[in-house]
Coordinates of C-alpha atoms and ligand atoms in Angstrom, one line a residue:
M1 CA 9.5 19.6 -2.5
Q2 CA 12.3 17.2 -1.9
L3 CA 9.0 13.7 -0.5
I4 CA 12.0 11.1 -0.5
S5 CA 15.0 11.5 2.2
A6 CA 18.4 10.9 1.5
I7 CA 18.8 8.1 3.9
S8 CA 21.3 5.5 1.2
M9 CA 21.7 2.1 2.2
K10 CA 22.7 -0.4 -0.4
T11 CA 20.7 -3.5 -0.9
I12 CA 23.7 -6.8 -1.0
F13 CA 22.4 -9.7 -2.2
P14 CA 23.6 -12.5 -1.6
T15 CA 23.8 -14.3 -4.8
A16 CA 25.6 -16.7 -3.2
K17 CA 23.3 -18.2 -1.2
F18 CA 20.3 -17.7 -3.8
Q19 CA 21.7 -20.0 -6.6
Q20 CA 20.7 -22.5 -4.5
L21 CA 16.7 -21.4 -5.0
R22 CA 14.0 -21.9 -7.2
T23 CA 13.7 -18.7 -9.5
P24 CA 11.4 -16.3 -9.0
F25 CA 11.2 -15.5 -5.7
Y26 CA 10.6 -12.9 -3.1
Y27 CA 13.6 -11.9 -1.2
Y28 CA 13.2 -8.8 1.9
D29 CA 16.0 -7.4 3.2
T30 CA 14.3 -7.9 7.0
D31 CA 16.8 -5.1 8.2
L32 CA 15.7 -2.4 5.6
L33 CA 11.9 -3.5 6.8
N34 CA 13.0 -2.9 10.2
K35 CA 14.0 0.6 9.6
T36 CA 11.4 1.6 7.7
L37 CA 9.2 0.1 10.2
Q38 CA 11.8 2.9 13.7
A39 CA 11.7 5.6 11.1
A40 CA 7.7 5.8 10.4
Q41 CA 6.6 5.1 13.9
S42 CA 9.4 7.4 15.8
E43 CA 7.9 10.4 13.4
A44 CA 4.6 9.9 13.6
D45 CA 5.3 8.7 18.0
S46 CA 6.2 12.1 18.2
Y47 CA 2.9 14.1 17.3
G48 CA 0.6 10.7 18.6
Y49 CA -0.4 10.6 15.4
H50 CA -1.7 6.2 15.2
L51 CA -0.6 3.3 12.5
H52 CA -2.6 1.2 10.8
Y53 CA -1.1 -1.0 8.6
A54 CA -2.3 -1.5 5.2
V55 CA -2.1 -5.1 4.9
K56 CA -2.9 -5.0 1.6
A57 CA 0.3 -3.5 0.3
N58 CA 2.0 -7.1 1.6
A59 CA 0.4 -9.7 3.5
N60 CA 2.7 -12.1 3.6
P61 CA 2.3 -13.9 6.9
R62 CA 5.9 -12.9 8.0
V63 CA 5.9 -8.6 7.7
L64 CA 3.1 -9.3 8.9
A65 CA 4.7 -10.0 12.4
I66 CA 7.6 -7.9 11.5
I67 CA 5.0 -4.5 11.4
R68 CA 2.5 -6.0 14.2
A69 CA 5.8 -6.4 16.9
A70 CA 6.7 -2.8 16.1
G71 CA 3.8 -1.7 17.2
F72 CA 1.0 -1.1 14.5
G73 CA -1.8 -1.4 14.6
A74 CA -3.3 -2.9 10.4
D75 CA -5.4 -1.2 8.6
C76 CA -7.8 -4.6 6.3
V77 CA -10.3 -3.9 2.7
S78 CA -11.3 -7.3 3.5
G79 CA -12.6 -10.0 5.6
G80 CA -9.8 -12.3 4.9
E81 CA -7.5 -9.2 5.3
I82 CA -8.9 -9.4 8.4
Q83 CA -7.9 -13.1 9.8
A84 CA -4.8 -11.9 8.4
A85 CA -3.9 -9.4 10.9
L86 CA -5.6 -11.6 13.2
A87 CA -3.8 -14.4 12.8
A88 CA -0.6 -12.1 12.9
G89 CA -1.5 -11.1 16.2
F90 CA -2.6 -7.9 15.3
A91 CA -5.0 -6.1 18.7
A92 CA -8.2 -6.3 17.6
D93 CA -9.0 -2.7 19.0
K94 CA -6.1 -1.0 16.9
I95 CA -8.1 -3.0 12.7
V96 CA -9.8 -0.8 10.5
F97 CA -12.0 -2.5 7.3
A98 CA -12.3 0.4 4.9
G99 CA -14.2 -1.3 1.4
V100 CA -16.7 0.1 -1.0
G101 CA -18.1 -3.5 -0.6
K102 CA -17.6 -5.3 2.0
A103 CA -20.1 -8.6 2.2
D104 CA -22.3 -9.6 5.6
W105 CA -20.1 -11.8 6.7
E106 CA -17.0 -9.9 6.5
I107 CA -18.8 -6.6 8.5
N108 CA -19.6 -9.6 10.7
L109 CA -16.0 -10.9 11.3
G110 CA -15.9 -6.8 11.9
L111 CA -18.9 -6.7 14.4
D112 CA -17.6 -10.7 16.6
K113 CA -13.7 -9.2 16.6
D114 CA -14.7 -5.8 17.3
I115 CA -12.7 -4.4 15.5
F116 CA -11.8 -0.9 16.5
C117 CA -13.5 1.5 13.3
F118 CA -15.7 0.6 10.0
N119 CA -14.5 2.6 7.3
V120 CA -18.1 2.9 5.7
E121 CA -18.4 3.8 2.5
S122 CA -22.4 4.4 1.6
I123 CA -25.7 4.8 2.9
P124 CA -27.2 1.3 1.9
E125 CA -23.6 -0.9 3.8
L126 CA -25.2 2.0 6.5
Q127 CA -27.9 0.8 6.7
V128 CA -27.2 -2.7 6.2
M129 CA -24.2 -2.8 9.0
D130 CA -26.9 -1.6 11.7
N131 CA -29.2 -4.5 11.0
L132 CA -26.3 -6.4 11.3
A133 CA -25.3 -4.8 14.4
A134 CA -29.0 -5.2 16.1
A135 CA -28.9 -8.4 15.8
K136 CA -26.0 -9.1 17.5
A137 CA -26.8 -7.0 20.1
K138 CA -23.8 -4.7 19.3
T139 CA -22.9 -1.2 18.4
A140 CA -21.1 -1.0 14.9
C141 CA -18.5 1.8 15.8
V142 CA -17.6 3.4 11.9
A143 CA -16.2 6.5 10.8
L144 CA -17.9 8.2 7.3
R145 CA -15.5 7.5 3.7
I146 CA -15.2 11.3 2.2
N147 CA -14.4 12.0 -0.6
P148 CA -12.5 14.9 -0.7
E149 CA -12.1 15.9 -4.8
V150 CA -8.4 16.6 -3.7
D151 CA -5.8 15.7 -7.0
A152 CA -3.2 13.7 -5.9
H153 CA -1.1 14.4 -8.8
T154 CA -0.7 9.9 -9.1
H155 CA -1.9 7.6 -12.4
A156 CA -5.4 7.0 -12.3
H157 CA -5.9 3.7 -11.3
I158 CA -4.1 4.4 -8.3
T159 CA -5.9 7.5 -7.4
T160 CA -9.3 7.8 -5.4
G161 CA -10.0 10.8 -3.3
K162 CA -12.6 12.3 -6.6
K163 CA -15.9 12.6 -6.8
E164 CA -15.7 10.4 -9.8
N165 CA -14.0 7.4 -8.1
K166 CA -16.6 4.7 -6.5
F167 CA -15.7 4.8 -3.6
G168 CA -16.5 7.0 -0.7
I169 CA -19.2 9.7 0.6
N170 CA -19.5 12.4 -2.5
L171 CA -19.3 16.1 -0.2
D172 CA -22.6 17.2 -1.6
Q173 CA -24.1 13.4 -0.4
L174 CA -23.0 14.3 3.7
D175 CA -25.6 15.9 5.1
S176 CA -28.1 13.8 3.8
V177 CA -26.1 10.1 5.3
L178 CA -25.9 12.1 8.4
D179 CA -29.5 12.3 8.7
V180 CA -29.6 8.4 8.6
L181 CA -27.1 7.7 10.5
D182 CA -29.1 10.2 13.4
R183 CA -31.9 7.2 13.1
L184 CA -29.9 4.1 12.7
K185 CA -29.7 2.9 16.8
N186 CA -26.0 0.7 16.1
I187 CA -23.9 2.2 14.7
K188 CA -21.3 5.9 16.3
L189 CA -20.5 7.7 14.8
I190 CA -16.6 8.5 15.7
G191 CA -15.3 9.4 12.7
L192 CA -14.3 10.9 9.2
H193 CA -12.4 8.3 6.9
F194 CA -9.9 9.6 3.9
H195 CA -7.7 8.4 1.5
I196 CA -6.5 10.6 -2.3
G197 CA -4.8 8.2 -3.6
S198 CA -1.3 5.5 -3.7
Q199 CA 2.3 6.6 -4.9
L200 CA 1.8 10.3 -4.1
T201 CA 5.0 11.8 -4.7
E202 CA 4.5 15.6 -4.2
L203 CA 3.3 16.3 -0.5
E204 CA 1.2 19.0 -2.0
P205 CA -2.2 16.8 -1.9
F206 CA -1.8 16.6 0.9
Q207 CA -1.2 19.9 2.1
A208 CA -4.5 20.3 0.3
L209 CA -6.8 17.4 2.3
C210 CA -5.8 18.9 6.0
E211 CA -7.0 21.9 4.8
R212 CA -10.4 20.5 2.8
V213 CA -10.6 19.0 6.1
K214 CA -10.4 22.0 8.5
T215 CA -12.5 23.0 6.3
L216 CA -16.1 20.0 7.2
L217 CA -14.6 19.7 10.3
A218 CA -15.6 23.8 11.0
D219 CA -19.0 23.2 8.7
L220 CA -19.8 19.9 10.8
A221 CA -19.3 21.9 14.4
K222 CA -22.0 24.3 13.4
R223 CA -24.6 20.8 13.8
N224 CA -22.6 20.1 17.1
L225 CA -21.8 17.6 15.3
H226 CA -17.5 17.1 16.8
L227 CA -15.5 14.1 15.8
E228 CA -12.7 12.3 17.6
N229 CA -11.2 9.9 15.3
I230 CA -9.7 11.8 10.8
N231 CA -7.8 8.4 8.8
F232 CA -5.8 10.4 6.8
G233 CA -5.9 7.4 4.7
G234 CA -2.2 6.4 3.1
G235 CA -0.9 7.1 0.0
L236 CA 2.6 8.6 0.4
G237 CA 5.3 7.1 -2.2
I238 CA 8.8 6.1 -2.6
D239 CA 11.3 6.0 -5.2
Y240 CA 11.2 3.7 -8.2
D241 CA 14.2 5.1 -10.3
N242 CA 16.3 5.0 -7.3
P243 CA 15.7 2.5 -4.4
N244 CA 19.6 2.6 -3.3
A245 CA 20.0 6.4 -3.0
H246 CA 16.1 6.3 -0.8
P247 CA 15.7 3.6 0.9
I248 CA 13.3 4.8 3.4
P249 CA 10.9 7.2 2.7
D250 CA 11.6 10.4 4.9
F251 CA 8.3 10.0 7.0
G252 CA 10.0 13.9 8.9
S253 CA 8.4 16.1 6.5
Y254 CA 4.6 13.8 5.4
F255 CA 4.0 13.7 9.3
K256 CA 5.1 17.1 9.8
I257 CA 2.7 18.6 7.0
F258 CA -0.2 17.3 8.8
H259 CA 1.0 18.7 12.4
D260 CA 2.0 22.6 10.3
N261 CA -1.5 22.0 8.9
F262 CA -4.1 20.4 10.7
P263 CA -4.3 21.7 14.2
V264 CA -5.9 18.1 16.5
A265 CA -8.8 19.1 18.8
A266 CA -8.6 18.3 22.1
G267 CA -9.4 14.6 22.7
Q268 CA -8.9 13.9 19.2
Q269 CA -6.8 11.8 17.4
I270 CA -5.4 11.4 14.3
H271 CA -4.4 8.0 12.6
F272 CA -2.2 6.9 9.1
E273 CA -2.9 4.2 6.4
P274 CA 1.0 3.8 5.1
G275 CA 1.4 0.6 2.6
R276 CA 3.5 0.9 0.1
S277 CA 6.1 3.4 1.9
I278 CA 6.3 0.4 5.1
V279 CA 7.0 -2.7 2.8
G280 CA 7.8 -0.9 -0.8
Q281 CA 12.0 -1.3 -0.5
C282 CA 12.5 -3.7 1.8
G283 CA 11.8 -6.8 -1.6
S284 CA 12.5 -7.3 -5.2
L285 CA 11.6 -10.2 -7.4
I286 CA 14.5 -12.5 -7.7
S287 CA 13.7 -14.0 -11.4
K288 CA 16.3 -16.1 -13.4
V289 CA 17.3 -15.1 -16.8
L290 CA 16.0 -17.7 -19.6
Y291 CA 16.5 -16.5 -22.7
V292 CA 18.6 -13.7 -24.6
K293 CA 16.2 -13.4 -27.8
E294 CA 16.9 -11.2 -30.7
G295 CA 14.7 -9.9 -33.0
S296 CA 15.4 -8.7 -35.9
V297 CA 15.2 -4.6 -33.9
K298 CA 15.8 -5.6 -30.4
K299 CA 16.7 -8.0 -27.8
F300 CA 14.4 -9.1 -25.2
V301 CA 15.8 -10.9 -22.0
I302 CA 13.2 -12.8 -21.1
L303 CA 12.8 -14.0 -16.9
D304 CA 10.9 -16.5 -15.4
A305 CA 9.1 -14.3 -14.0
G306 CA 6.0 -12.3 -15.4
F307 CA 3.6 -10.3 -14.1
T308 CA 1.8 -13.3 -12.7
E309 CA 4.4 -12.6 -10.0
L310 CA 5.5 -8.6 -10.3
I311 CA 1.9 -7.9 -12.2
R312 CA 2.9 -3.7 -11.4
P313 CA 4.0 -2.2 -15.2
A314 CA 1.1 -4.3 -17.2
L315 CA -1.3 -2.6 -14.8
Y316 CA -0.4 0.6 -14.3
Q317 CA 2.0 1.7 -16.2
A318 CA 4.4 1.3 -13.4
S319 CA 8.1 0.5 -14.2
H320 CA 10.8 -0.7 -11.6
L321 CA 15.0 -0.9 -11.4
I322 CA 16.2 -3.9 -12.8
E323 CA 19.6 -4.7 -11.9
N324 CA 21.5 -8.3 -13.3
L325 CA 22.8 -9.1 -10.7
D326 CA 26.0 -11.8 -12.0
S327 CA 26.9 -9.7 -15.4
H328 CA 29.5 -7.1 -15.5
E329 CA 30.2 -6.6 -19.0
P330 CA 29.2 -3.5 -21.0
E331 CA 26.1 -2.0 -21.7
E332 CA 23.4 -3.3 -24.0
T333 CA 19.8 -2.0 -24.3
Y334 CA 16.9 -4.5 -24.3
D335 CA 13.0 -5.5 -22.9
V336 CA 13.3 -6.9 -20.4
V337 CA 9.8 -9.6 -20.6
G338 CA 8.0 -12.6 -19.1
P339 CA 6.9 -15.7 -19.9
I340 CA 3.3 -15.5 -19.8
C341 CA 1.2 -15.5 -22.9
E342 CA 0.4 -12.4 -22.6
S343 CA 2.3 -8.9 -24.7
S344 CA 2.0 -6.9 -21.9
D345 CA 3.6 -9.6 -19.8
C346 CA 6.3 -6.8 -20.3
F347 CA 8.7 -5.6 -17.3
A348 CA 10.3 -2.5 -19.2
K349 CA 11.6 -1.2 -23.0
D350 CA 14.8 -0.7 -24.0
I351 CA 16.0 0.0 -20.8
Q352 CA 20.2 -1.0 -20.3
L353 CA 21.7 -3.7 -18.4
P354 CA 25.2 -5.0 -18.3
Q355 CA 25.4 -7.7 -21.2
T356 CA 23.3 -10.4 -20.6
Q357 CA 23.1 -14.2 -20.8
R358 CA 21.0 -16.8 -19.5
G359 CA 21.1 -18.1 -15.9
E360 CA 21.6 -14.7 -14.8
L361 CA 20.0 -13.1 -12.1
I362 CA 18.5 -11.2 -12.3
A363 CA 16.8 -7.8 -9.4
L364 CA 12.9 -6.9 -9.8
R365 CA 13.6 -3.7 -7.1
S366 CA 11.6 -2.3 -4.8
A367 CA 8.9 -5.1 -4.8
G368 CA 7.1 -5.2 -1.5
A369 CA 4.4 -3.8 -2.2
Y370 CA 1.0 -5.1 -4.4
S371 CA 3.7 -7.7 -5.5
E372 CA 3.4 -10.8 -4.0
I373 CA -0.1 -10.0 -2.9
M374 CA -0.8 -9.9 -6.5
A375 CA 0.2 -12.6 -7.5
S376 CA -1.7 -14.7 -9.8
Q377 CA -1.3 -18.3 -11.3
Y378 CA -2.5 -17.9 -14.6
N379 CA -1.0 -20.0 -17.2
C380 CA -1.3 -22.9 -14.1
R381 CA 2.3 -21.1 -12.6
Q382 CA 3.5 -22.4 -9.0
L383 CA 2.4 -19.0 -6.5
P384 CA 7.7 -18.2 -6.3
M385 CA 8.4 -18.8 -2.2
A386 CA 9.0 -15.4 -0.3
Y387 CA 12.4 -16.0 1.5
F388 CA 14.1 -13.3 3.9
S389 CA 17.8 -11.5 5.1
D390 CA 18.2 -11.8 8.5
L391 CA 16.3 -16.2 7.8
L392 CA 18.7 -17.4 4.7
Ligands
PLP401 C1 -8.2 2.8 2.2 C2 -6.5 2.8 1.8 N1 -5.8 3.1 2.7 C3 -4.8 2.9 2.3 C4 -4.2 2.3 1.4 C5 -2.3 2.5 1.0 O1 -2.4 3.4 0.1 P1 -0.5 3.5 -0.1 O2 -0.1 1.6 0.1 O3 -0.6 4.4 -1.3 O4 -0.3 4.1 1.7 C6 -4.6 1.9 0.5 C7 -4.8 2.0 -1.1 O5 -5.4 2.1 -1.9 C8 -6.6 2.7 0.2 O6 -7.1 2.3 -0.5

């Protein structure tokens, strides 16, 4: 099954303008972000699905403002993200709040702001939420986050829907959770939530998820439980190898899988939490070559960006397309590394780049998701700036 669409759109980098800017920095193609948002929204609209952008992917205030302006709700996993979403103008009644370890102040914030839904992950969390809601004479609307035990065929660090993962409630524990829920007066169960993993490049796991949820809902109906909100989470992947050929994920095929495999009951609302698929391709990390070092067995391109600006390769062996924006010389083989004092600070090994020199600009592509938001100040480094194509 072909996941990624064939809409081709080459990102043109304004390298002359880049010369004025201190590297490394993030560069966001605003036009591509807007086109991606339009594609996602129009495909979701054709089935009446609700989209909540996963703020964890990128919480840059301008990115959030653009996504909010496109009509999205927000999916948050911390109190800080709820604050960022509210500051960007997201409506509280379009905010969902997940997370395996919600602190009391975070639950209180959600209650005070009357967010749409808490995605709850355990019995102790339900009990604490009930107490906190009772103290405010409020009712917390919750969806139970269920582990559907569907294999997402993705990297072990970003698969989430299996029994051994820390997230969610296992299917065999659901009955006891429902028994507890019956006794909690300040909790209203309004739905179920699922998220099987991230960077899924096949659609079959989503189809398997639909089958699992159908069976589960049939079982719940026997208990006379009819839930009006079903949230399928996020997870749609992007093409890291070839971002120019596939700048916008195939939202049409993605939503169609759910439409074809999950019949919506009367009055039921279907929700999604896309993150990477919305922002991944519009961002690049722009860096400068500090040195080209000839080792005895390898040549290293040493950049001024490291895992402090893009941790995905070090964290889960992710690979990003690396382009030299200045050189058109014949290709050579290099390891591309950063300046951080850790061996894991390596972006790519044995890749082909045009012959590269000190001072040339390098783009690490598909760095819109899980990049700026994961930046750190390790080695006492400065957090980098972010620039947008329409404001440069
Ligand atoms: C609960 C939840 N929803 C949504 C997302 C967003 O996933 P993605 O960026 O793969 O779309 C995540 C990310 O892991 C998540 O944990």
